CSV table of C-alpha atoms and ligand atoms in Angstrom, one decimal:
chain,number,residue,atom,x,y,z
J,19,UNK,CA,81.0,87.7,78.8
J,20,UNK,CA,79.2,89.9,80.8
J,21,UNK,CA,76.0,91.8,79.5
J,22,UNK,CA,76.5,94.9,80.7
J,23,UNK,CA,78.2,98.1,78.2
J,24,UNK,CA,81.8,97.9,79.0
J,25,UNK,CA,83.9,100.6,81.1
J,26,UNK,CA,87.4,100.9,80.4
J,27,UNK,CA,89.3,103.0,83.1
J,28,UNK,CA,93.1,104.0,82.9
J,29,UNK,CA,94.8,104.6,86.4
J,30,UNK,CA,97.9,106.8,84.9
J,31,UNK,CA,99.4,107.2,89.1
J,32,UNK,CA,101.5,109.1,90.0
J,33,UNK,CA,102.5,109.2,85.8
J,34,UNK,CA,102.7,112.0,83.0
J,35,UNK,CA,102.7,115.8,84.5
J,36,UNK,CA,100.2,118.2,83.3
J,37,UNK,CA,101.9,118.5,79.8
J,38,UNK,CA,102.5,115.1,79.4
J,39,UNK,CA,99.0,114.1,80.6
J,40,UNK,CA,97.5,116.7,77.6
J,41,UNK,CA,99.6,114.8,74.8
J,42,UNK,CA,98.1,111.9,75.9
J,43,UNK,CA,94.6,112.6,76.0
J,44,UNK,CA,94.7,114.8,72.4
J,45,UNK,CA,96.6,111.5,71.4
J,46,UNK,CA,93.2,109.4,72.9
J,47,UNK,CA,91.0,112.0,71.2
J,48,UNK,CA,92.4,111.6,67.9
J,49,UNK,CA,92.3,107.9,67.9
J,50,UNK,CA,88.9,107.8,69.3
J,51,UNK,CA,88.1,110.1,66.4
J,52,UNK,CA,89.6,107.7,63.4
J,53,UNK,CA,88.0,104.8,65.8
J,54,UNK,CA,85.3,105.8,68.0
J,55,UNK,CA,84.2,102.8,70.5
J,56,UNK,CA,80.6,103.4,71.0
J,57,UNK,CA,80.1,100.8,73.1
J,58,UNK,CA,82.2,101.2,75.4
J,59,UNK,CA,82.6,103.5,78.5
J,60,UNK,CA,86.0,104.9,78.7
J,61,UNK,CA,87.4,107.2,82.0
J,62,UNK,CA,91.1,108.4,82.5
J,63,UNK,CA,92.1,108.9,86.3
J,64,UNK,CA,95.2,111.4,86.1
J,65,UNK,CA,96.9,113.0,88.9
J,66,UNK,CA,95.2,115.1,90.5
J,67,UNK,CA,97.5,118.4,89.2
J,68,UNK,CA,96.9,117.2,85.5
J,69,UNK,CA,93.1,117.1,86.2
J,70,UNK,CA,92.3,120.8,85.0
J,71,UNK,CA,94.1,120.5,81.7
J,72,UNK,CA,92.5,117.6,81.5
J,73,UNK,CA,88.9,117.9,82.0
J,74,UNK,CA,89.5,121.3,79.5
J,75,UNK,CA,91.1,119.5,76.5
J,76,UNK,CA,88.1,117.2,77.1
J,77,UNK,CA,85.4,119.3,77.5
J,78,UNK,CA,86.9,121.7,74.6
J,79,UNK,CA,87.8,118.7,72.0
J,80,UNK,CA,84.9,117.0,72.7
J,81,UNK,CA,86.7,114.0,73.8
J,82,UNK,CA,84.3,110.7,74.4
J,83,UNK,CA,86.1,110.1,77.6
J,84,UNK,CA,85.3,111.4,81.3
J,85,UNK,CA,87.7,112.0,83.9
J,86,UNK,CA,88.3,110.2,86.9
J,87,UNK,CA,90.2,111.1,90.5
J,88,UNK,CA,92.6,108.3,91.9
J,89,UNK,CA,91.1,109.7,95.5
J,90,UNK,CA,89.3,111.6,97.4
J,91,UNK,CA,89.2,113.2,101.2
J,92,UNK,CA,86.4,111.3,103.4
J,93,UNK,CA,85.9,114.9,104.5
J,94,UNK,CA,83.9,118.1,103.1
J,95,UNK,CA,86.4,120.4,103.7
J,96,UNK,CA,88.9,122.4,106.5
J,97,UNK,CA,92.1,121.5,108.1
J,98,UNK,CA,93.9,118.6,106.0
J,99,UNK,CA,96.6,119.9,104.5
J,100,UNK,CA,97.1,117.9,101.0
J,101,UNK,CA,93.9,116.3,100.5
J,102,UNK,CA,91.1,117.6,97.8
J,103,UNK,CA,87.4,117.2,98.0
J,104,UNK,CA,84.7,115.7,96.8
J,105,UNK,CA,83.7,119.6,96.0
J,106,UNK,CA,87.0,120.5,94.6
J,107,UNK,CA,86.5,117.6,92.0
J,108,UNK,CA,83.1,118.5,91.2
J,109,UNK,CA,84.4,121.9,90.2
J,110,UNK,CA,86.6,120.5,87.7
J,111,UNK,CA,84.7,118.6,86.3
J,112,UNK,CA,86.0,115.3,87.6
J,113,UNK,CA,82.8,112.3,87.1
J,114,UNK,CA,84.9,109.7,88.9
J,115,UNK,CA,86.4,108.5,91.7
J,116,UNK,CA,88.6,105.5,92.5
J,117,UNK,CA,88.0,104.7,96.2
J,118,UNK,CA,90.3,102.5,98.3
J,119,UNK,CA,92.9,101.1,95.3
J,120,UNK,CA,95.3,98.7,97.0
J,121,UNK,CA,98.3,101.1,96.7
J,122,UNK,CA,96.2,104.1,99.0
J,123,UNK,CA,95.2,100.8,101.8
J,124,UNK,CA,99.5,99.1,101.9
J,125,UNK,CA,101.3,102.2,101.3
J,126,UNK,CA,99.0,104.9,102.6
J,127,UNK,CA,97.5,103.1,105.4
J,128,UNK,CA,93.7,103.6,104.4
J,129,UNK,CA,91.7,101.5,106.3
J,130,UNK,CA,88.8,99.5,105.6
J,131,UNK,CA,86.6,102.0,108.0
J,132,UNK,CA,88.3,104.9,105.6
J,133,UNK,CA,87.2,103.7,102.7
J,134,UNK,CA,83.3,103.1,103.6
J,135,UNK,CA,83.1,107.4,105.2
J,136,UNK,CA,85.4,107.9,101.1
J,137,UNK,CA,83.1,106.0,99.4
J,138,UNK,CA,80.0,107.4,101.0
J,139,UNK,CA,81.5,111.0,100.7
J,140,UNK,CA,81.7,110.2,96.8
J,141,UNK,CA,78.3,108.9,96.8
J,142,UNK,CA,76.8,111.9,98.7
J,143,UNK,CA,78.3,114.4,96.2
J,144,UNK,CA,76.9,112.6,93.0
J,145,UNK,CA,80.3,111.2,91.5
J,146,UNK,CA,80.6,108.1,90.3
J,147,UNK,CA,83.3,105.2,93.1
J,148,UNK,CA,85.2,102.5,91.9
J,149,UNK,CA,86.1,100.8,94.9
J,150,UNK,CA,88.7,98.5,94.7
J,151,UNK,CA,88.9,95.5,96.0
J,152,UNK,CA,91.7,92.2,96.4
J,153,UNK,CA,93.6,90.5,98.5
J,154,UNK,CA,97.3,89.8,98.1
J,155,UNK,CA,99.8,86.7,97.7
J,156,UNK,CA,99.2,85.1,101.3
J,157,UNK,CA,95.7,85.5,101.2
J,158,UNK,CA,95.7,84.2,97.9
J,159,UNK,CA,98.5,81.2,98.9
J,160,UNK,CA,96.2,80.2,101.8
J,161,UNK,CA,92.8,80.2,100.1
J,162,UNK,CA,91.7,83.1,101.4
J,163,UNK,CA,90.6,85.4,99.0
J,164,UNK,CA,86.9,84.7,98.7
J,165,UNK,CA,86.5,85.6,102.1
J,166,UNK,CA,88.9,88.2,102.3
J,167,UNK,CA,86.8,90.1,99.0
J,168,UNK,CA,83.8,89.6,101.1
J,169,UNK,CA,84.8,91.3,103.6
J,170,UNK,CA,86.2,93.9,101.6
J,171,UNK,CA,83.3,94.8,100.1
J,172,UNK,CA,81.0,94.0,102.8
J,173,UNK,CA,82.7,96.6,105.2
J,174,UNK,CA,82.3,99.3,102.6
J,175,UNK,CA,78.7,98.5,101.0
J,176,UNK,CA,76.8,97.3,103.7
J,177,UNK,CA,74.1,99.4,105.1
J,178,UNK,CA,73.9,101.8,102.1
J,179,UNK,CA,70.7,103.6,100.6
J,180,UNK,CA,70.1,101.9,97.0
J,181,UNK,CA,69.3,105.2,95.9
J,182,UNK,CA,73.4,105.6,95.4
J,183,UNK,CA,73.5,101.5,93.1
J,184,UNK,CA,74.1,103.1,90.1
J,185,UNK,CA,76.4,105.5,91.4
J,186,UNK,CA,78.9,102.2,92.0
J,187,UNK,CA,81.4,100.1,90.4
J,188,UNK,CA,83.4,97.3,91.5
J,189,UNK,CA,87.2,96.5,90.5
J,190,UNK,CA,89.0,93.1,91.5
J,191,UNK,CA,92.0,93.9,91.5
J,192,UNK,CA,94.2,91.2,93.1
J,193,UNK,CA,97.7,93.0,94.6
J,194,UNK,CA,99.7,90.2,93.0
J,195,UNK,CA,98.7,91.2,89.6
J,196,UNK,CA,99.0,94.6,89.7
J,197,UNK,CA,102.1,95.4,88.1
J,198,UNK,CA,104.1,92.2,87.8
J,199,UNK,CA,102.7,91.5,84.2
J,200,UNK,CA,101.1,88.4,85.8
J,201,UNK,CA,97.5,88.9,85.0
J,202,UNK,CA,94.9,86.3,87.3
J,203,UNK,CA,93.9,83.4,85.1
J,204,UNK,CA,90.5,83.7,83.1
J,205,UNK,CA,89.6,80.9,85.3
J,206,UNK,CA,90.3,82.8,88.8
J,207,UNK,CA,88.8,85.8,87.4
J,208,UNK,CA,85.8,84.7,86.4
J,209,UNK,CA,85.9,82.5,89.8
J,210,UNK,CA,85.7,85.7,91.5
J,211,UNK,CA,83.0,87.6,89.5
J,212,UNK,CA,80.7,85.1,90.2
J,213,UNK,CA,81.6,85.8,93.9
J,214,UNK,CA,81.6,89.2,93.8
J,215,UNK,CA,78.3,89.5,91.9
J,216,UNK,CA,77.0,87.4,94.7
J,217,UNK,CA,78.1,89.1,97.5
J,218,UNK,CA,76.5,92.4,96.1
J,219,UNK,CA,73.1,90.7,95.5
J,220,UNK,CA,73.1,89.9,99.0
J,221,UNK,CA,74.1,93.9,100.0
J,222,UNK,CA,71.0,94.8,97.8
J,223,UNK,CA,73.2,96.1,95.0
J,224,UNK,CA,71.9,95.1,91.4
J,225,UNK,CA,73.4,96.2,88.1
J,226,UNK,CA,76.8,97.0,89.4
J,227,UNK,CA,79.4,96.7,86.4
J,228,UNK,CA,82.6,94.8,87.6
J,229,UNK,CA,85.6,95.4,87.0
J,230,UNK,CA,89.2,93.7,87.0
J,231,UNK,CA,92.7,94.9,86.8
J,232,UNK,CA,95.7,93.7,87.2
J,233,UNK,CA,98.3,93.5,84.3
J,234,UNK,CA,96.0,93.9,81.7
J,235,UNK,CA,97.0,94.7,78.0
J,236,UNK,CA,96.0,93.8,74.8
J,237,UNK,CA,96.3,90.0,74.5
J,238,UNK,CA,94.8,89.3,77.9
J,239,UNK,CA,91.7,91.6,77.2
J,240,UNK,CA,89.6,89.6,74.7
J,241,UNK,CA,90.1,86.6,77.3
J,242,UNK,CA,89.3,87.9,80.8
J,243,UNK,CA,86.4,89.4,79.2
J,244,UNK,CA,84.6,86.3,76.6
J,245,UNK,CA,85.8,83.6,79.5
J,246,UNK,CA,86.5,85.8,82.5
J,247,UNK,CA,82.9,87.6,82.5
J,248,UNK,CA,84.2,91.0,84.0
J,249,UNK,CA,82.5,94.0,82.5
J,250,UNK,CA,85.4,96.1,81.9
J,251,UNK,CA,89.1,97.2,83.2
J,252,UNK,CA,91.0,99.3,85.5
J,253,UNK,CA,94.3,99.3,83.7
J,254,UNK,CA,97.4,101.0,85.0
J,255,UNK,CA,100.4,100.3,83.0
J,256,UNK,CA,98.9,99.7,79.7
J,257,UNK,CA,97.2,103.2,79.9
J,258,UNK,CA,100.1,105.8,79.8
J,259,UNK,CA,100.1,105.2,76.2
J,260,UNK,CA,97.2,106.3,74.1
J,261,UNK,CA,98.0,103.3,71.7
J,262,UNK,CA,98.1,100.4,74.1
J,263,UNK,CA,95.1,101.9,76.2
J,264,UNK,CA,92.9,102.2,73.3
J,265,UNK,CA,94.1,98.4,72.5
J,266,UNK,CA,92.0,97.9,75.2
J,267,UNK,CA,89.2,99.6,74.8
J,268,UNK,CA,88.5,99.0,71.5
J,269,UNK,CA,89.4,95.0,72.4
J,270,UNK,CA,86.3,95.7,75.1
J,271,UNK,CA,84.6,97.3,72.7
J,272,UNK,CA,84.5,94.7,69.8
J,273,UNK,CA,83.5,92.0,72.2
J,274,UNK,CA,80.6,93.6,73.4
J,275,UNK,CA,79.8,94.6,70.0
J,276,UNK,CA,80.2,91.1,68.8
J,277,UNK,CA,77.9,89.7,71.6
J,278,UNK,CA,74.8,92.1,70.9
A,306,PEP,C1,96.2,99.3,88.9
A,306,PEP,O1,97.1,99.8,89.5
A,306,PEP,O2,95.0,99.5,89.1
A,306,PEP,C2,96.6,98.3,87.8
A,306,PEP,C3,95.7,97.5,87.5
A,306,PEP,O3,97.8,98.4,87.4
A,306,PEP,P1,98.5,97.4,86.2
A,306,PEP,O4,97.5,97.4,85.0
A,306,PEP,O5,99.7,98.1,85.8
A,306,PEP,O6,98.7,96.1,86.7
């Protein structure tokens, strides 16, 4: 496992409105209550209507959970009808933003030269990015993927200040997995830490936690983190429900506590 403090993150997409998204999170605040997880980072990413009600149940139930964005505009402000800023987040409370996650790049064309000017935005206006990184079946099929990460996360790092390192998290999150209930092996995972904690050394970045989702729950937590060596989760699926999203934390959490 790896050594740093755990982060658990729970993409909900474009799931639970505004009253469904407050159930869920007094449901996470009660249960972190009974069982806090004190070692262990944990951030919900809701749509961005729910984020208000949100970011007030949290602030006003003292909640150990921040809140994340699922995206961001690459730009300060002005003519773009439906985006949100970096601003507009800050205002709300928001901590985190997930930059570049494989469903904005396929079904929302968001190039790799879109993600670097998101990512820097976030990084400029103090929030936390998780930019997401993977590559999909064929690259996978052909052997590809190692390069293909590189690239990924060479395009969006390189040339940044290291005043912004901690500001930045990584998640591997190959397309393949995400959603099928086919989680990557513990083997390919922790194939592709090794990689990706590589690739960042050589972009000057140190002490980046990384991440991995794709079909996480429960049963497949304990594993990808003792023999997988990730440092935490993006989960989608598993995180509508304040039961099975907290199965993952606290399985995070108990490893980590286990290793100290
Ligand atoms: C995701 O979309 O980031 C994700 C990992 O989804 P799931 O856990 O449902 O595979």
């Amino acid at each position: 496992m790896a050594t740093s403090r755990p982060l658990v993150i729970g993409n909900w997409k474009m799931n639970l409105d505004f009253v469904e998204a407050v159930h869920v999170g007094q449901q996470i605040g009660v249960m972190l209550k009974n069982r806090p997880a004190e070692h262990t980072d944990v951030v919900v990413a809701p749509p961005f209507v729910d984020l208000r009600s949100v970011t007030s149940i949290v602030q006003s139930e003292r909640i150990a959970v921040s809140v994340g964005a699922q995206h961001v505009s690459a730009h300060e402000n002005g003519a773009h009808t439906g985006e949100v800023s970096v601003s507009m987040l800050k205002r709300l409370g928001v901590e985190w933003v997930i930059v570049g996650h494989s469903e904005r790049r396929t079904m929302y064309a968001m190039s790799d030269e879109v993600v670097g000017a998101t990512l820097r935005a976030v990084l400029r206006g103090g929030l936390r990015a998780v930019l997401c990184v993977g590559e999909d079946l064929s690259v996978r099929d052909r052997d590809g993927h190692d390069d293909f990460v590189r690239d990924q996360l060479v395009s969006a790092l390189r040339g940044l200040d290291e005043g912004f390192n901690e500001l930045i998290t990584v998640a591997y999150e190959p397309i393949w997995a995400i959603g099928t209930g086919l989680s990557a092996s513990n083997e390919q995972v922790q194939h592709m830490m090794t990689h990706i904690r590589e690739v960042l050394t050589g972009l000057s970045i140190e002490g980046c936690r990384v991440l991995y989702g794709g079909s996480v729950n429960a049963e497949n937590a304990e594993g990808l983190l003792v023999a997988g060596g990730v440092d935490g989760f993006l989960v989608g699926g598993a995180s509508l429900r304040a039961e099975s999203f907290l199965a993952v934390v606290h399985a995070s959490n108990d490893c980590y506590a286990l290793k100290r």
